[in-house]
mmCIF file of C-alpha atoms and ligand atoms in Angstrom:
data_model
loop_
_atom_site.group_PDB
_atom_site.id
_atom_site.type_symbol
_atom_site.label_atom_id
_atom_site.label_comp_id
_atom_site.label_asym_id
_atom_site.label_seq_id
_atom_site.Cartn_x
_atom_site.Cartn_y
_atom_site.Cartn_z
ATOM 1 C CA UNK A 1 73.863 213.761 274.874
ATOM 2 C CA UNK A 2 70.678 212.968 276.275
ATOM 3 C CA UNK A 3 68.479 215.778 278.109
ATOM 4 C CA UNK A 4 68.469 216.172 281.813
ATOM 5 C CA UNK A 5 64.785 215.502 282.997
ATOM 6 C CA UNK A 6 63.356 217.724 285.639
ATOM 7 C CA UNK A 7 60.045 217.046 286.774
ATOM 8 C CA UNK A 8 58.834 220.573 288.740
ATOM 9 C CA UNK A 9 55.756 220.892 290.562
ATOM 10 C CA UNK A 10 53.552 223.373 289.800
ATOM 11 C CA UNK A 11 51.774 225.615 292.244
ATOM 12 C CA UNK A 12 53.331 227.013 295.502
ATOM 13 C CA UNK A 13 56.514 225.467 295.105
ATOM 14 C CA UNK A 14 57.284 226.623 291.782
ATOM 15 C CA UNK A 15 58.253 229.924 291.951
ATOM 16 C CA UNK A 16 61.024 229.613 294.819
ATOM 17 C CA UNK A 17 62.253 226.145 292.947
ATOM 18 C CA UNK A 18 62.709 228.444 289.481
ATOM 19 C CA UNK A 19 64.396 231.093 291.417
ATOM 20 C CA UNK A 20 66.422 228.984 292.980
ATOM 21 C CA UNK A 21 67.606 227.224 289.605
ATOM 22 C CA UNK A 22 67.915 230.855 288.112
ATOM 23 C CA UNK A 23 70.383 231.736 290.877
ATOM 24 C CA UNK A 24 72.407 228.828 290.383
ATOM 25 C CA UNK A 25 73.120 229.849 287.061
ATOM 26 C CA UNK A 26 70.784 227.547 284.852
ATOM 27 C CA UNK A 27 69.488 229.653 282.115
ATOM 28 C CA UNK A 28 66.099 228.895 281.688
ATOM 29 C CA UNK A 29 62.969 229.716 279.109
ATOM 30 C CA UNK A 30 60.373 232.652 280.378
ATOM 31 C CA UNK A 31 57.617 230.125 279.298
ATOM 32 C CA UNK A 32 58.399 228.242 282.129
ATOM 33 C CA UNK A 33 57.035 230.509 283.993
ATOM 34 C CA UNK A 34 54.133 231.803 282.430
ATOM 35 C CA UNK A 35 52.754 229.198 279.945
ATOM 36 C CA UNK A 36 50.197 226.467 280.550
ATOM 37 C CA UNK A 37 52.563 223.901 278.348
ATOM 38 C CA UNK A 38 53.341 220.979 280.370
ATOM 39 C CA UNK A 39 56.725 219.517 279.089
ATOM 40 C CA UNK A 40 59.105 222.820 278.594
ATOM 41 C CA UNK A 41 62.677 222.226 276.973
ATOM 42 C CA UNK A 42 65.793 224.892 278.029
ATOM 43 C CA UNK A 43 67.765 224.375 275.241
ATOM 44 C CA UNK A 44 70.942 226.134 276.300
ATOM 45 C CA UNK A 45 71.384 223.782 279.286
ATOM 46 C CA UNK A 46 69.831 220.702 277.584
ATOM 47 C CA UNK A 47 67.135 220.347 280.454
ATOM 48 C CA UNK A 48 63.705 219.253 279.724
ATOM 49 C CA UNK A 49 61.648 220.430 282.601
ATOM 50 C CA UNK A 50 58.124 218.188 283.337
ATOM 51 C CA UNK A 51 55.257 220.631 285.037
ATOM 52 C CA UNK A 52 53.346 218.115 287.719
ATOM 53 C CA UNK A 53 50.981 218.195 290.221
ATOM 54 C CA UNK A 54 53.687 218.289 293.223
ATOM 55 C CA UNK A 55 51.974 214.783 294.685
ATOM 56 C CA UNK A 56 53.046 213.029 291.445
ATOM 57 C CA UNK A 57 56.730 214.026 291.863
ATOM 58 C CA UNK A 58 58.066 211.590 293.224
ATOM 59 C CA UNK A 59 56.171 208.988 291.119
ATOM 60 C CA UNK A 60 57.611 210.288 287.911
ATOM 61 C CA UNK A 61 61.258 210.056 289.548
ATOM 62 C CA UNK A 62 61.004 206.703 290.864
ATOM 63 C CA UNK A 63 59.370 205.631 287.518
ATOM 64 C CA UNK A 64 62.073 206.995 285.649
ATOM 65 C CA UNK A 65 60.334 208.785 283.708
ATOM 66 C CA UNK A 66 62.712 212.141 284.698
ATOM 67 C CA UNK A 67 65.802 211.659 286.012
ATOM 68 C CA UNK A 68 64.920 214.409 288.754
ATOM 69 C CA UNK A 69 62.381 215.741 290.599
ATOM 70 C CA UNK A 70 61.386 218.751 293.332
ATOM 71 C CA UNK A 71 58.857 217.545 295.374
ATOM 72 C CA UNK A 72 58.037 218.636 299.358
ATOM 73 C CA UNK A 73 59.083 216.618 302.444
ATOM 74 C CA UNK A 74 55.355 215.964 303.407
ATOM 75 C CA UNK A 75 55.112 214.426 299.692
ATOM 76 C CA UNK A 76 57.476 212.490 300.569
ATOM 77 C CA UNK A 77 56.949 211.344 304.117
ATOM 78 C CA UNK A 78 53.350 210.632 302.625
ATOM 79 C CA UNK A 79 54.510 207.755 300.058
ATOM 80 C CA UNK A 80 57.536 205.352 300.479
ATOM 81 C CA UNK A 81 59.522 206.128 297.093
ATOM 82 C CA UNK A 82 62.441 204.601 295.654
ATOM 83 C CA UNK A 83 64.181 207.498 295.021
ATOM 84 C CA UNK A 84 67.524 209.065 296.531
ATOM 85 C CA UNK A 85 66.753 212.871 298.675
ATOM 86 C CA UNK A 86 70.181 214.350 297.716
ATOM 87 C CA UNK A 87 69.296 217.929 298.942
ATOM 88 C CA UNK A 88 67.123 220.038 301.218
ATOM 89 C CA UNK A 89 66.713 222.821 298.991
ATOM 90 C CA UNK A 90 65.470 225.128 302.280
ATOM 91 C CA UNK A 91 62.651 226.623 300.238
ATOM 92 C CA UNK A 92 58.743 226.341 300.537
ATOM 93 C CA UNK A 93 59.124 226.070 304.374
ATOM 94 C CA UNK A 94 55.688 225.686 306.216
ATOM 95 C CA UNK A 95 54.977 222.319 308.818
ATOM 96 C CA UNK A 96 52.617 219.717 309.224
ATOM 97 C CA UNK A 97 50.330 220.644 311.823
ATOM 98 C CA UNK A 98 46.856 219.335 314.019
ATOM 99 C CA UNK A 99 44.314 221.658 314.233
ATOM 100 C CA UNK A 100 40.593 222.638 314.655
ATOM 101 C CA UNK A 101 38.010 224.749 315.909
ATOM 102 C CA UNK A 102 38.290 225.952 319.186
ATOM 103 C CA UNK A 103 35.201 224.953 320.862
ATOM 104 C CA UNK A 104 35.957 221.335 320.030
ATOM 105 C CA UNK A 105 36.553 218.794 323.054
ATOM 106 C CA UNK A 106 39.667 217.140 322.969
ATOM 107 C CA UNK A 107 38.500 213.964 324.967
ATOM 108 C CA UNK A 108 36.672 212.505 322.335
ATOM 109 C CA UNK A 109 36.851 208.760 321.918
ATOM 110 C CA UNK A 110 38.292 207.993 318.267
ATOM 111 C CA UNK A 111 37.877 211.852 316.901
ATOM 112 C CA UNK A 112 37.461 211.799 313.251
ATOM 113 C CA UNK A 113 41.061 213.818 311.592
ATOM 114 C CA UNK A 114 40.519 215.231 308.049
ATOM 115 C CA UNK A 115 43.450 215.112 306.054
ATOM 116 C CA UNK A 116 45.901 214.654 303.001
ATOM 117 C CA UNK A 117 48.235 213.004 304.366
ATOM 118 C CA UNK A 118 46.382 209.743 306.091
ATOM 119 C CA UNK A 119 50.270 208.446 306.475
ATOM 120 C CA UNK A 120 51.786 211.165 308.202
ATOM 121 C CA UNK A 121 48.406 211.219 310.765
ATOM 122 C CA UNK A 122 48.075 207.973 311.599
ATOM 123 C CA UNK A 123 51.655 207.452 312.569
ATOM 124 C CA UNK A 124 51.498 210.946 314.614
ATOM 125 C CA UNK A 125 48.305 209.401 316.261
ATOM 126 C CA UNK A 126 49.604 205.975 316.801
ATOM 127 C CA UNK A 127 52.693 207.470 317.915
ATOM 128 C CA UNK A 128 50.872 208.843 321.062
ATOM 129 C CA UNK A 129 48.567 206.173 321.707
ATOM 130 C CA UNK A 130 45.769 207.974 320.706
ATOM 131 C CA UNK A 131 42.866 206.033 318.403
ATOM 132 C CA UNK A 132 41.307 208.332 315.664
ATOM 133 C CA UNK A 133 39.546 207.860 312.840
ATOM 134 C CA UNK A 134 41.178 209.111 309.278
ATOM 135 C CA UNK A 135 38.881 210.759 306.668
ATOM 136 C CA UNK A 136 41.285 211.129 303.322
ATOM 137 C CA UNK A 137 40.295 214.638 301.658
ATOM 138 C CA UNK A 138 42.535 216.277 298.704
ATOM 139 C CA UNK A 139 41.895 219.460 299.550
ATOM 140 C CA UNK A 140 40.291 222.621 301.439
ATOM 141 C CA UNK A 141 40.814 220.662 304.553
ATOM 142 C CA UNK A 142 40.070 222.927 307.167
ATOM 143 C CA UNK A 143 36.345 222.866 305.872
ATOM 144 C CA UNK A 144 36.174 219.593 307.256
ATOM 145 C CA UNK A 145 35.541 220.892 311.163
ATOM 146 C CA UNK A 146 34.150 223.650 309.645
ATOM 147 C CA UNK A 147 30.959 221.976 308.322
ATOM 148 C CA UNK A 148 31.224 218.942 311.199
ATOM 149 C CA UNK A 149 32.883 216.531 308.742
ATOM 150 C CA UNK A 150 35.386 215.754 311.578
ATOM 151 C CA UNK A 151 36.708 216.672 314.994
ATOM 152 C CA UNK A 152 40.391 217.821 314.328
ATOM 153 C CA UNK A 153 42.443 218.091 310.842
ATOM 154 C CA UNK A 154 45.641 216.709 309.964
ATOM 155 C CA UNK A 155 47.808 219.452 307.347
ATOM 156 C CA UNK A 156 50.165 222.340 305.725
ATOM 157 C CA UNK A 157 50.711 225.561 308.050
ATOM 158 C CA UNK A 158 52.347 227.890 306.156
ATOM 159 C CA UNK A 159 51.520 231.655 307.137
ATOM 160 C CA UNK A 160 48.763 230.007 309.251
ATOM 161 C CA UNK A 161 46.461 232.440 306.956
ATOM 162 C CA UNK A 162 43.735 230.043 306.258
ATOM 163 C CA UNK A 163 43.758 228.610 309.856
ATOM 164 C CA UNK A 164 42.661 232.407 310.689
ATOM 165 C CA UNK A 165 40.432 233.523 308.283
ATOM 166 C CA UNK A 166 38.648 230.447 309.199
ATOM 167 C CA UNK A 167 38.497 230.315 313.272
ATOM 168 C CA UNK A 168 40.447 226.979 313.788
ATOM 169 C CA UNK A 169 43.137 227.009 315.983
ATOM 170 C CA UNK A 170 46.369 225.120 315.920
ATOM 171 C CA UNK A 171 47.081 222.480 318.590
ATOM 172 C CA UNK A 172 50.547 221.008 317.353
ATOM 173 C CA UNK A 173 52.982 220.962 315.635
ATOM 174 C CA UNK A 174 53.770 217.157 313.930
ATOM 175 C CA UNK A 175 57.062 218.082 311.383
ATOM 176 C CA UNK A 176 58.927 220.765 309.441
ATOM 177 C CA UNK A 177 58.680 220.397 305.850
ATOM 178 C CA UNK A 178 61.098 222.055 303.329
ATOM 179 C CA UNK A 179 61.371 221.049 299.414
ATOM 180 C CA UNK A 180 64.093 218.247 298.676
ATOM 181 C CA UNK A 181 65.735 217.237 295.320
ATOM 182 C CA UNK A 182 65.331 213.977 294.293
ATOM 183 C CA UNK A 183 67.061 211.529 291.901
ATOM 184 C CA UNK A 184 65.940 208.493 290.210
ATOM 185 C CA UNK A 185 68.649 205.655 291.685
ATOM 186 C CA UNK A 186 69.165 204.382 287.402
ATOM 187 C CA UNK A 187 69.741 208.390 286.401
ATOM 188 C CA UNK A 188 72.142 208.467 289.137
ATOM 189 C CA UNK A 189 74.668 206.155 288.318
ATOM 190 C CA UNK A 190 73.671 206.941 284.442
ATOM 191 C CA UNK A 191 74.207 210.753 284.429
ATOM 192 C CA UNK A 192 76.123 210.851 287.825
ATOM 193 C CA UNK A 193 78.114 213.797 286.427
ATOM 194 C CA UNK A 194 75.767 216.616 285.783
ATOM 195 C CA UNK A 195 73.333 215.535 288.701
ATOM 196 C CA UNK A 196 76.155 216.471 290.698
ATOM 197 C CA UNK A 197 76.894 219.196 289.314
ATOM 198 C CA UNK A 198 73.329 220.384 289.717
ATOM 199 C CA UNK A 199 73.325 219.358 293.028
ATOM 200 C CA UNK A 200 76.606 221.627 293.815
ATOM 201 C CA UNK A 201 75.401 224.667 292.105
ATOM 202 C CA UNK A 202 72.139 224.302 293.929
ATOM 203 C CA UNK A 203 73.957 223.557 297.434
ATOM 204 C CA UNK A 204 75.612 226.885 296.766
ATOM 205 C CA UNK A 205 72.401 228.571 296.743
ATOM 206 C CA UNK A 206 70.387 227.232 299.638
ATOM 207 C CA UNK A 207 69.518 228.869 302.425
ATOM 208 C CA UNK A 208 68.761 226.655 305.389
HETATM 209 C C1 PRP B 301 47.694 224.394 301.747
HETATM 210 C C2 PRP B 301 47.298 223.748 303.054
HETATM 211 C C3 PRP B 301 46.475 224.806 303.737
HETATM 212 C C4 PRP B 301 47.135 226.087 303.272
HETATM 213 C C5 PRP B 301 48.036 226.634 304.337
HETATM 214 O O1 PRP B 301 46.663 224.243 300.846
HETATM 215 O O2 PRP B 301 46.602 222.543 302.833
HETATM 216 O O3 PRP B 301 45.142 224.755 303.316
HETATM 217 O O4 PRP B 301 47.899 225.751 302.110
HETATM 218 O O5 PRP B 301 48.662 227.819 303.940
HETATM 219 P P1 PRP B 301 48.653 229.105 304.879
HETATM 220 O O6 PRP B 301 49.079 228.680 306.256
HETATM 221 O O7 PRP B 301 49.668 230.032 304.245
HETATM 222 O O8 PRP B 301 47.278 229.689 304.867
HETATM 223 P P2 PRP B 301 46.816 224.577 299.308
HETATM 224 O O9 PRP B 301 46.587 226.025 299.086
HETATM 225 O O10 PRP B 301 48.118 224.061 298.821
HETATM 226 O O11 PRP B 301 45.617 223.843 298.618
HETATM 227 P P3 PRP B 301 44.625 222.687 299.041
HETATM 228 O O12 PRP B 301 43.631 223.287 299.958
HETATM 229 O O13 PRP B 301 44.034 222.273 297.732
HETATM 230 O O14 PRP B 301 45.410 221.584 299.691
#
C-alpha cells in the first residue's frame, strides 16, 4: 500500500500539530521532532511526513505532491487553493490584526499597510471603503512603522508579545485564525479510507 503523505509545517505550528497526531494515536518517529531532515517516514503507520515552510502547505497539497497537509487559516485565506479544508484542528489560535504605533494619525489619505498577507489587507481595506497602499514584507513586520516604512501593519497577534515589546498598538481585529487539515481533491477519492480515518481520530482530539 502506498504511504500516506503529510506535508507539516515547520515552526510555530509544529509542535501542537505533532501533539495533536500523538494524541490521536499515530505513533510517530522522535526525529520528527528534533532532526533537521526534511522528508521523515513513520514506518509503523506507513506515513511519510514532508517538513515545509507553513506558506508552501497548501501548494504541496494542491500539487499533489502529499496527499495532506496542516497549514493555518491566514495561509489559506492568503492564496485561493484547490484543496478540500476537512477540519479545524483548533490549535495555533492567534488572529489577523491592524496595528501601529500610537502616535500615528489615522486620517491619512492612502496610509501605507506593511504586511504578509497583501490578500487578506486589501479586502479588509476595500471592505470599508478605505484606500491604502500595500507594501508586501515576509517578515518582522511590525518594524515597518517602526523605522517609517509605513503608517499601519497588516498581521499575526498571537500573545500580542511583539506588538508590546515594540510600542505599537492594536487597532482591530480583521479574523480568527486556527490550523485546518487539508486534502488534495485526487488523494481524496484515491485513499478516501484512511483520510477519514485520520480525520476521525483527529476530530476526537480537537479542542475548539
Ligand atoms: C508572527 C507574527 C508576529 C508574531 C506575533 O511572526 O507575524 O510578528 O508572530 O506573535 P506574538 O503576538 O505572540 O508576539 P513570526 O514569529 O511567525 O515570524 P515573522 O516575523 O518572520 O513573520
Amino acid at each position: 500500500m502506498d504511504a500516506l503523505t503529510i506535508a507539516m509545517p515547520k515552526g510555530r505550528i509544529f509542535e501542537e500539530a505533532y501533539e495533536l497526531l500523538v494524541k490521536a494515536g499515530y505513533d510517530l518517529p522522535k526525529e520528527l521532532d528534533d532532526s533537521r531532515k526534511l522528508i521523515v517516514e513513520a514506518p509503523n503507520e506507513n506515513i511519510r511526513f514532508i517538513l515545509a515552510k507553513p506558506m508552501d502547505v497548501p501548494a504541496y497539497v494542491e500539487h499533489g505532491v502529499v496527499d495532506i497537509g496542516i497549514a493555518g487559516k491566514d495561509v489559506m485565506l492568503e492564496h485561493d487553493r484547490d484543496v478540500y479544508e476537512l477540519l479545524d484542528l483548533g490549535i495555533s489560535r492567534c488572529y489577523i490584526a491592524t496595528a501601529g504605533m500610537p502616535d500615528t494619525p489615522m486620517n491619512k489619505v492612502s496610509p501605507r499597510v506593511a504586511t504578509k498577507y497583501p490578500k487578506v489587507a486589501s479586502q479588509y481595506y476595500r471592505g470599508k471603503g478605505e484606500q491604502v497602499e500595500i507594501i508586501e514584507l515576509n517578515g518582522s513586520i511590525e518594524l515597518a512603522p517602526m523605522i517609517g516604512l509605513a503608517d499601519r501593519i497588516v498581521d499575526i497577534v498571537s500573545t500580542g508579545k511583539t506588538l508590546k515589546e515594540n510600542g505599537l498598538i492594536e487597532y482591530e481585529k480583521i479574523v480568527d485564525i486556527t490550523s485546518r487539515l487539508i486534502v488534495n481533491p485526487v488523494s481524496y477519492r484515491l485513499k478516501q479510507e484512511r483520510i477519514t480515518e485520520l480525520v476521525g481520530r483527529l476530530r476526537k482530539q480537537v479542542i475548539l
